[in-house]
Amino acid sequence: MSRAPQYEWMVPRRWYNIVPDLPKPLPPYLKPNGEPVGPRDFEVLFAKELAKQEFSGERWIDIPQEVREVYLIWRPTPLIRAKRLEAALKTPARIYYKFEGVSPPGSHKPNTAVAQLYYISREGVDRVTTETGAGQWGSSVAFAASLFGVKATVYMVRASYLQKPYRRVLMELWGAEVVPSPSDRTEAGRKFLAEDPNHPGSLGIAISEAVEDAVRSGAKYVLGSVLNHVLIHQTVIGLEALEQIRYFNDYPDYVVGACGGGSSFSGLFWPFYYEKKSGRAEKEVKFIAVEPAAVPTLTRGKYMYDLGDTAGLTPLIKMYTVGHGYKPPPIHAGGLRYHGCAPTLSLLVAEGEVGAVAYKQTEVFEAARLFAATEGVVPAPESAHAVKAAVDLALQAKREGREVTILFNMSGHGLLDLTAYDEYMRGVLQDVEPSPEEIMAHILKAAELLKTQTP
């Protein structure tokens, strides 16, 4: 079941929690009346242990042995030096990628799906609901649910449901029910379908539907990104990477990752952030989040309280946002089509401890094509954003004549995203970018709405 015994030591026995090491206290989640949300409020949706982890101030959290045993099916994931890419770029930079695409669902997402389904199954819950964009999270929930004997209902963003049919097949193969969102199953879904019968959907809407379903039916809800407990589980990525890159007698100057809700990037960089804050870092490492220009949350959004979903069923979260009413264009990086960002990551960007860049869809796919041609791995469209940033940093090092080390998270493979690559190669892939006026209008609308809801 597990990897060769000599590698098991590399799989962490504890998750890392960044909260006690943040430069400022994390702003609390708020109810519509302005009161802080506590662990008991979260227990309506989440397993008790997950609610506890969400508000935990403990730096290290033990990984249950049952969870670690499942991790050992595919972990540790490889850290690979992209030497052929380096040669193609003629750069003095050293480029490493942590390849999370070797998991059964093909991405980093089961790192938290397995943990969440384990805790939920221990409470005797027999069904979960969730949302999914590109399908990587939904696939991971379906996979984990099948292992722990729990039923899963997945609300899949309609644009991705139509673009990525094999992700749906994979989820159904593992026993999940997959519903295109917005759907007629929930009040939230019916509202958006009434406004636009061909609505492409968004992660915010799919979250609304999954939350509404869970609350009304007594099921539990599982979330793929944004919240603290989810990001905590993903730190197995960075904790492994720390050991592995030291095996190469190297250490990163840059840690890079694609960013929608923020889980895959945070899972990689949090442990390096801890090293930096505790004086263990071997270099003055820089952290860079990479997002789509179509949903420019960190680069053009505002750091403010906003709803975590579109219909207003979640608490208010202090985060970077382009407004919960923003309708993300149907780009192929479905997992990055979220209006907000993790509160921990948002705080670090606001404090200047993490940088952010945004790229258009076609330039991202061009970088992915180069990576596939040199390294052989086809990146998921989400991961391709990190590839693009790594290529740009390597070319910058070439221009400056500097030897630097770049580490990025290849958060998933793109073997079920070939429709997107087909569009790119046929020259029909389009770039979509909102105007400054459109972004500001949605931010102001969200701010005005919240003024009427909170004292």
Coordinates of C-alpha atoms in Angstrom, one line a residue:
M1 CA 0.0 0.0 0.0
S2 CA 2.8 2.4 0.9
R3 CA 5.9 3.7 -0.7
A4 CA 9.2 2.0 -0.2
P5 CA 10.1 2.1 3.6
Q6 CA 13.2 4.2 3.0
Y7 CA 11.0 7.1 1.9
E8 CA 8.3 6.9 4.5
W9 CA 10.3 9.1 6.9
M10 CA 9.9 12.0 4.4
V11 CA 6.1 12.0 4.8
P12 CA 5.3 14.4 7.7
R13 CA 3.7 13.2 10.9
R14 CA 2.4 16.7 11.8
W15 CA 0.8 19.5 9.8
Y16 CA 2.0 23.1 10.2
N17 CA -0.3 26.0 11.1
I18 CA 0.9 29.4 10.2
V19 CA -1.5 31.4 12.4
P20 CA 0.8 31.8 15.4
D21 CA 3.6 33.1 13.1
L22 CA 1.6 35.7 11.2
P23 CA 2.8 39.3 11.5
K24 CA -0.7 40.4 12.8
P25 CA -3.6 38.5 14.4
L26 CA -5.9 37.1 11.8
P27 CA -9.1 39.2 11.6
P28 CA -12.1 37.1 12.8
Y29 CA -14.9 35.7 10.6
L30 CA -18.1 37.7 11.2
K31 CA -21.8 37.0 11.2
P32 CA -24.1 39.3 9.3
N33 CA -24.7 41.2 12.5
G34 CA -21.0 41.8 13.0
E35 CA -20.5 39.3 15.8
P36 CA -17.4 37.1 15.5
V37 CA -17.9 33.5 14.4
G38 CA -16.6 30.7 16.7
P39 CA -15.9 27.0 16.4
R40 CA -19.4 26.0 17.4
D41 CA -20.8 28.1 14.6
F42 CA -18.6 26.1 12.1
E43 CA -19.8 22.8 13.5
V44 CA -23.1 23.2 11.7
L45 CA -21.2 22.6 8.4
F46 CA -17.9 20.9 9.4
A47 CA -16.8 18.0 11.6
K48 CA -15.9 19.1 15.1
E49 CA -12.2 18.4 14.8
L50 CA -12.1 20.5 11.6
A51 CA -13.9 23.4 13.3
K52 CA -11.3 23.1 16.1
Q53 CA -8.4 23.2 13.6
E54 CA -9.9 26.2 11.9
F55 CA -9.5 28.3 15.0
S56 CA -6.4 26.6 16.4
G57 CA -3.4 28.6 17.5
E58 CA -1.2 25.5 17.8
R59 CA 1.8 25.6 15.5
W60 CA 1.8 21.8 14.9
I61 CA -1.1 19.5 14.6
D62 CA -0.7 15.7 14.6
I63 CA -1.7 13.8 11.5
P64 CA -3.9 10.8 12.4
Q65 CA -2.2 7.5 11.6
E66 CA -5.2 6.5 9.5
V67 CA -4.8 9.6 7.3
R68 CA -1.1 9.1 7.0
E69 CA -1.6 5.5 5.9
V70 CA -3.7 6.8 3.0
Y71 CA -1.2 9.5 2.2
L72 CA 1.4 6.7 1.8
I73 CA -0.5 5.4 -1.2
W74 CA 1.2 8.3 -3.2
R75 CA 3.3 10.3 -0.8
P76 CA 6.0 11.5 -0.7
T77 CA 5.4 13.1 -4.1
P78 CA 8.6 13.8 -6.2
L79 CA 10.6 17.0 -6.2
I80 CA 12.0 17.2 -9.7
R81 CA 14.7 19.5 -11.1
A82 CA 13.5 20.8 -14.6
K83 CA 16.9 20.6 -16.2
R84 CA 15.6 20.3 -19.8
L85 CA 13.5 23.4 -19.2
E86 CA 16.5 25.2 -17.9
A87 CA 18.5 24.2 -21.0
A88 CA 15.7 25.4 -23.3
L89 CA 15.7 28.8 -21.6
K90 CA 19.5 29.0 -21.5
T91 CA 19.2 30.2 -17.9
P92 CA 21.6 30.0 -15.0
A93 CA 18.5 29.5 -12.7
R94 CA 17.8 26.1 -11.1
I95 CA 14.1 25.2 -11.4
Y96 CA 12.5 22.6 -9.2
Y97 CA 8.9 21.5 -9.2
K98 CA 6.9 19.6 -6.6
F99 CA 4.8 17.2 -8.6
E100 CA 1.4 16.7 -6.8
G101 CA -0.1 15.2 -10.0
V102 CA 0.9 11.7 -9.0
S103 CA -2.0 11.3 -6.5
P104 CA -4.9 9.1 -7.6
P105 CA -7.1 12.1 -8.5
G106 CA -4.1 13.8 -10.2
S107 CA -3.7 16.8 -8.0
H108 CA -2.8 18.2 -4.5
K109 CA -6.4 18.2 -3.4
P110 CA -6.6 14.7 -1.7
N111 CA -4.2 16.0 0.9
T112 CA -7.1 17.7 2.6
A113 CA -10.0 15.6 1.2
V114 CA -8.6 12.5 2.9
A115 CA -8.2 14.4 6.2
Q116 CA -11.7 15.9 6.1
L117 CA -13.5 12.7 5.1
Y118 CA -11.6 10.8 7.9
Y119 CA -12.8 13.2 10.6
I120 CA -16.4 13.3 9.1
S121 CA -16.6 9.5 8.9
R122 CA -15.6 9.2 12.6
E123 CA -18.6 11.3 13.5
G124 CA -20.9 8.8 11.7
V125 CA -21.9 11.2 9.0
D126 CA -23.0 9.3 5.8
R127 CA -23.0 12.1 3.2
V128 CA -21.0 15.2 2.3
T129 CA -21.6 18.0 -0.2
T130 CA -19.0 20.2 -1.9
E131 CA -18.3 22.4 -4.9
T132 CA -15.7 22.0 -7.6
G133 CA -14.3 24.2 -10.4
A134 CA -12.0 22.3 -12.7
G135 CA -13.0 19.0 -11.0
Q136 CA -9.8 18.3 -9.2
W137 CA -11.3 19.0 -5.8
G138 CA -14.5 17.1 -6.7
S139 CA -12.5 14.1 -7.8
S140 CA -10.5 14.2 -4.6
V141 CA -13.7 14.3 -2.5
A142 CA -15.1 11.4 -4.5
F143 CA -11.9 9.4 -4.0
A144 CA -11.7 10.1 -0.2
A145 CA -15.4 9.5 0.3
S146 CA -15.1 6.1 -1.4
L147 CA -12.3 5.1 1.0
F148 CA -14.3 6.0 4.1
G149 CA -17.7 4.8 3.0
V150 CA -19.4 8.2 2.7
K151 CA -21.7 9.4 -0.1
A152 CA -20.7 12.6 -1.9
T153 CA -22.7 15.2 -3.8
V154 CA -20.5 17.5 -5.9
Y155 CA -21.8 20.8 -7.4
M156 CA -19.6 21.3 -10.4
V157 CA -19.3 24.8 -12.0
R158 CA -21.3 24.5 -15.2
A159 CA -18.5 25.9 -17.5
S160 CA -16.1 23.2 -16.2
Y161 CA -18.9 20.5 -16.3
L162 CA -19.2 21.1 -20.0
Q163 CA -15.5 21.6 -20.7
K164 CA -14.2 18.7 -18.7
P165 CA -16.5 15.7 -19.0
Y166 CA -13.9 13.1 -18.0
R167 CA -13.5 14.8 -14.6
R168 CA -17.3 14.1 -14.1
V169 CA -16.7 10.5 -15.2
L170 CA -13.9 10.1 -12.7
M171 CA -16.1 11.4 -9.8
E172 CA -18.9 9.1 -10.8
L173 CA -16.5 6.2 -11.1
W174 CA -15.7 6.7 -7.4
G175 CA -19.4 6.8 -6.6
A176 CA -20.1 10.6 -6.3
E177 CA -23.2 12.3 -7.7
V178 CA -22.2 15.3 -9.9
V179 CA -24.6 18.2 -10.4
P180 CA -23.9 21.1 -12.8
S181 CA -24.0 24.4 -11.0
P182 CA -26.1 26.6 -11.0
S183 CA -28.8 23.9 -10.7
D184 CA -32.5 23.7 -9.9
R185 CA -31.8 21.8 -6.7
T186 CA -31.3 24.8 -4.5
E187 CA -32.8 28.2 -4.0
A188 CA -29.5 29.7 -4.8
G189 CA -29.1 27.8 -8.0
R190 CA -32.7 28.6 -9.1
K191 CA -32.1 32.3 -8.5
F192 CA -29.1 32.4 -10.8
L193 CA -30.7 30.2 -13.5
A194 CA -33.7 32.6 -13.5
E195 CA -31.3 35.5 -14.2
D196 CA -29.4 33.6 -16.9
P197 CA -30.6 30.1 -18.1
N198 CA -27.1 29.6 -19.6
H199 CA -25.2 30.9 -16.6
P200 CA -21.6 29.5 -16.7
G201 CA -21.5 29.2 -12.9
S202 CA -18.7 30.1 -10.6
L203 CA -17.0 28.7 -7.5
G204 CA -18.9 31.2 -5.4
I205 CA -22.3 29.9 -6.7
A206 CA -21.3 26.3 -6.4
I207 CA -20.2 26.9 -2.8
S208 CA -23.7 28.5 -2.1
E209 CA -25.4 25.4 -3.5
A210 CA -23.3 22.9 -1.6
V211 CA -23.7 24.8 1.7
E212 CA -27.5 25.2 1.3
D213 CA -27.8 21.5 0.5
A214 CA -25.7 20.5 3.6
V215 CA -27.6 22.7 6.0
R216 CA -31.0 21.6 4.7
S217 CA -30.3 17.9 4.6
G218 CA -28.1 17.5 7.7
A219 CA -25.1 16.4 5.6
K220 CA -21.6 17.9 6.3
Y221 CA -19.9 20.3 3.9
V222 CA -16.2 19.9 2.8
L223 CA -14.2 22.8 1.4
G224 CA -11.3 22.6 -1.0
S225 CA -9.5 25.9 -0.3
V226 CA -9.5 29.3 1.5
L227 CA -10.1 28.3 5.1
N228 CA -7.3 27.6 7.6
H229 CA -7.9 23.9 8.2
V230 CA -7.8 23.2 4.5
L231 CA -4.4 25.0 4.1
I232 CA -3.0 23.3 7.2
H233 CA -3.6 19.9 5.6
Q234 CA -1.8 21.0 2.5
T235 CA 1.5 21.7 4.3
V236 CA 2.5 18.1 3.7
I237 CA 3.6 19.5 0.3
G238 CA 6.0 22.1 1.7
L239 CA 7.3 20.0 4.6
E240 CA 8.3 17.3 2.2
A241 CA 9.8 19.8 -0.2
L242 CA 12.0 21.2 2.6
E243 CA 13.6 17.8 3.1
Q244 CA 13.9 17.1 -0.6
I245 CA 15.5 20.3 -1.8
R246 CA 18.1 20.0 1.0
Y247 CA 18.8 16.5 -0.4
F248 CA 19.9 18.4 -3.6
N249 CA 22.0 20.7 -1.4
D250 CA 19.9 23.6 -2.5
Y251 CA 17.4 26.1 -1.1
P252 CA 15.0 28.4 -3.0
D253 CA 15.3 32.0 -3.7
Y254 CA 11.7 32.0 -4.9
V255 CA 8.7 29.8 -3.9
V256 CA 5.9 30.1 -6.5
G257 CA 2.4 28.8 -6.8
A258 CA -0.9 29.2 -8.6
C259 CA -3.5 30.9 -6.6
G260 CA -7.3 30.8 -6.6
G261 CA -8.5 30.2 -3.1
G262 CA -4.8 29.7 -2.0
S263 CA -4.5 26.1 -0.8
S264 CA -1.8 24.7 -3.2
F265 CA 0.4 27.7 -3.0
S266 CA 0.0 28.0 0.8
G267 CA 0.7 24.3 1.2
L268 CA 4.1 24.8 -0.4
F269 CA 5.2 28.1 1.0
W270 CA 4.0 28.0 4.6
P271 CA 6.8 25.7 5.9
F272 CA 9.4 27.9 4.1
Y273 CA 7.7 31.0 5.7
Y274 CA 8.2 29.3 9.1
E275 CA 11.8 28.7 8.4
K276 CA 12.2 32.4 7.5
K277 CA 10.4 33.6 10.6
S278 CA 12.3 31.2 12.9
G279 CA 15.7 32.1 11.5
R280 CA 16.3 28.7 9.9
A281 CA 16.0 29.8 6.2
E282 CA 19.3 29.5 4.3
K283 CA 18.4 32.4 2.0
E284 CA 16.1 35.5 1.9
V285 CA 13.4 33.6 0.1
K286 CA 10.6 35.4 -1.7
F287 CA 7.0 34.1 -2.1
I288 CA 5.0 34.8 -5.2
A289 CA 1.3 33.9 -5.8
V290 CA 0.2 33.6 -9.4
E291 CA -3.4 34.3 -10.5
P292 CA -5.4 34.6 -13.8
A293 CA -5.8 38.1 -15.2
A294 CA -9.5 37.1 -15.7
V295 CA -10.0 36.9 -11.9
P296 CA -7.3 39.3 -10.5
T297 CA -8.1 39.0 -6.8
L298 CA -4.7 39.7 -5.3
T299 CA -3.4 42.1 -7.9
R300 CA -6.5 44.3 -8.5
G301 CA -8.9 43.4 -5.7
K302 CA -9.4 45.1 -2.4
Y303 CA -8.5 43.8 1.1
M304 CA -11.8 44.0 2.9
Y305 CA -14.6 42.0 4.5
D306 CA -16.7 40.1 1.9
L307 CA -18.8 37.0 1.6
G308 CA -17.1 33.7 0.9
D309 CA -19.8 32.7 -1.5
T310 CA -22.1 34.4 -4.0
A311 CA -25.5 33.9 -2.4
G312 CA -24.5 35.1 1.0
L313 CA -24.7 31.8 3.0
T314 CA -21.2 32.0 4.4
P315 CA -19.6 34.2 7.1
L316 CA -17.9 37.5 6.2
I317 CA -14.1 37.0 5.6
K318 CA -11.4 39.6 5.6
M319 CA -9.6 38.9 2.4
Y320 CA -8.6 40.2 -1.0
T321 CA -11.7 40.2 -3.2
V322 CA -13.1 41.4 -6.5
G323 CA -16.6 41.3 -5.0
H324 CA -18.7 38.2 -4.4
G325 CA -21.0 39.2 -7.2
Y326 CA -18.3 39.2 -9.8
K327 CA -19.0 36.7 -12.6
P328 CA -15.7 35.1 -13.5
P329 CA -15.2 34.5 -17.3
P330 CA -15.3 30.7 -18.2
I331 CA -11.5 30.4 -18.5
H332 CA -10.0 26.8 -18.5
A333 CA -8.3 27.3 -15.1
G334 CA -11.6 26.5 -13.4
G335 CA -9.9 26.1 -10.0
L336 CA -8.8 29.7 -10.0
R337 CA -12.2 31.2 -10.8
Y338 CA -12.8 32.4 -7.2
H339 CA -13.6 36.0 -6.2
G340 CA -11.7 35.9 -3.0
C341 CA -8.6 34.5 -1.4
A342 CA -7.5 32.7 1.8
P343 CA -7.5 35.1 4.8
T344 CA -4.0 34.0 5.8
L345 CA -2.6 34.6 2.4
S346 CA -4.5 37.9 2.0
L347 CA -3.0 39.2 5.2
L348 CA 0.5 38.3 4.1
V349 CA 0.0 40.0 0.8
A350 CA -1.4 43.1 2.6
E351 CA 1.7 43.1 4.8
G352 CA 4.0 42.9 1.9
E353 CA 5.4 39.5 2.9
V354 CA 4.0 37.7 -0.2
G355 CA 4.0 39.1 -3.8
A356 CA 1.4 38.5 -6.5
V357 CA 1.3 38.5 -10.3
A358 CA -1.5 37.9 -12.9
Y359 CA -1.2 36.4 -16.3
K360 CA -3.5 36.1 -19.3
Q361 CA -4.8 32.7 -20.5
T362 CA -2.8 32.4 -23.7
E363 CA 0.6 33.3 -22.2
V364 CA 0.0 30.7 -19.5
F365 CA -0.8 28.0 -22.0
E366 CA 2.3 28.9 -24.1
A367 CA 4.5 28.4 -21.0
A368 CA 2.7 25.1 -20.3
R369 CA 3.4 24.0 -23.9
L370 CA 7.1 24.7 -23.5
F371 CA 7.1 22.8 -20.2
A372 CA 5.3 19.8 -21.7
A373 CA 7.8 19.8 -24.7
T374 CA 10.8 19.9 -22.4
E375 CA 9.8 18.0 -19.3
G376 CA 7.2 15.7 -20.7
V377 CA 4.6 16.6 -18.0
V378 CA 1.4 18.2 -19.1
P379 CA 0.4 20.8 -16.4
A380 CA -3.1 21.4 -15.3
P381 CA -4.3 24.9 -16.5
E382 CA -4.1 26.1 -12.9
S383 CA -0.6 24.8 -12.4
A384 CA 0.4 26.3 -15.7
H385 CA 0.2 29.7 -14.0
A386 CA 3.0 28.7 -11.7
V387 CA 5.0 27.4 -14.7
K388 CA 4.7 30.8 -16.4
A389 CA 5.9 32.7 -13.4
A390 CA 8.9 30.2 -13.0
V391 CA 9.8 30.8 -16.6
D392 CA 9.7 34.5 -16.2
L393 CA 11.9 34.4 -13.1
A394 CA 14.3 32.2 -14.9
L395 CA 14.5 34.5 -17.9
Q396 CA 15.0 37.5 -15.5
A397 CA 17.9 35.6 -13.9
K398 CA 19.3 35.1 -17.4
R399 CA 19.2 38.8 -18.2
E400 CA 20.8 39.7 -14.9
G401 CA 23.4 36.9 -15.0
R402 CA 22.3 35.6 -11.6
E403 CA 22.2 32.0 -10.3
V404 CA 18.9 31.6 -8.5
T405 CA 16.8 28.7 -7.3
I406 CA 13.1 28.6 -8.1
L407 CA 10.7 26.2 -6.5
F408 CA 7.1 25.9 -7.7
N409 CA 4.1 23.7 -7.1
M410 CA 3.0 21.6 -10.0
S411 CA -0.3 21.1 -8.3
G412 CA -1.8 18.7 -10.8
H413 CA -1.5 17.1 -14.2
G414 CA -3.5 18.3 -17.3
L415 CA -4.3 14.9 -18.8
L416 CA -8.0 15.5 -18.3
D417 CA -7.7 19.1 -19.6
L418 CA -6.7 18.4 -23.2
T419 CA -9.7 20.2 -24.6
A420 CA -8.2 23.4 -23.3
Y421 CA -4.8 22.5 -24.9
D422 CA -6.6 21.7 -28.2
E423 CA -8.2 25.1 -28.2
Y424 CA -4.8 26.7 -27.5
M425 CA -3.1 24.8 -30.3
R426 CA -5.9 25.6 -32.8
G427 CA -5.6 29.3 -31.9
V428 CA -9.1 29.7 -30.6
L429 CA -8.3 30.2 -27.0
Q430 CA -9.3 33.7 -25.9
D431 CA -7.9 36.1 -23.3
V432 CA -10.5 37.7 -21.1
E433 CA -9.7 40.5 -18.6
P434 CA -12.1 42.7 -16.7
S435 CA -11.9 46.5 -17.0
P436 CA -10.9 48.6 -14.0
E437 CA -14.4 50.0 -14.0
E438 CA -16.0 46.5 -13.8
I439 CA -13.7 45.4 -11.0
M440 CA -14.4 48.6 -9.0
A441 CA -18.1 48.3 -9.6
H442 CA -18.3 44.8 -8.0
I443 CA -16.1 45.8 -5.1
L444 CA -18.2 48.9 -4.4
K445 CA -21.4 46.9 -4.7
A446 CA -20.1 44.3 -2.2
A447 CA -19.0 47.0 0.2
E448 CA -22.4 48.8 0.0
L449 CA -24.3 45.5 0.6
L450 CA -22.2 44.7 3.6
K451 CA -22.8 48.2 5.1
T452 CA -26.5 47.5 5.1
Q453 CA -25.9 44.1 6.8
T454 CA -23.4 44.9 9.5
P455 CA -23.5 47.6 12.2

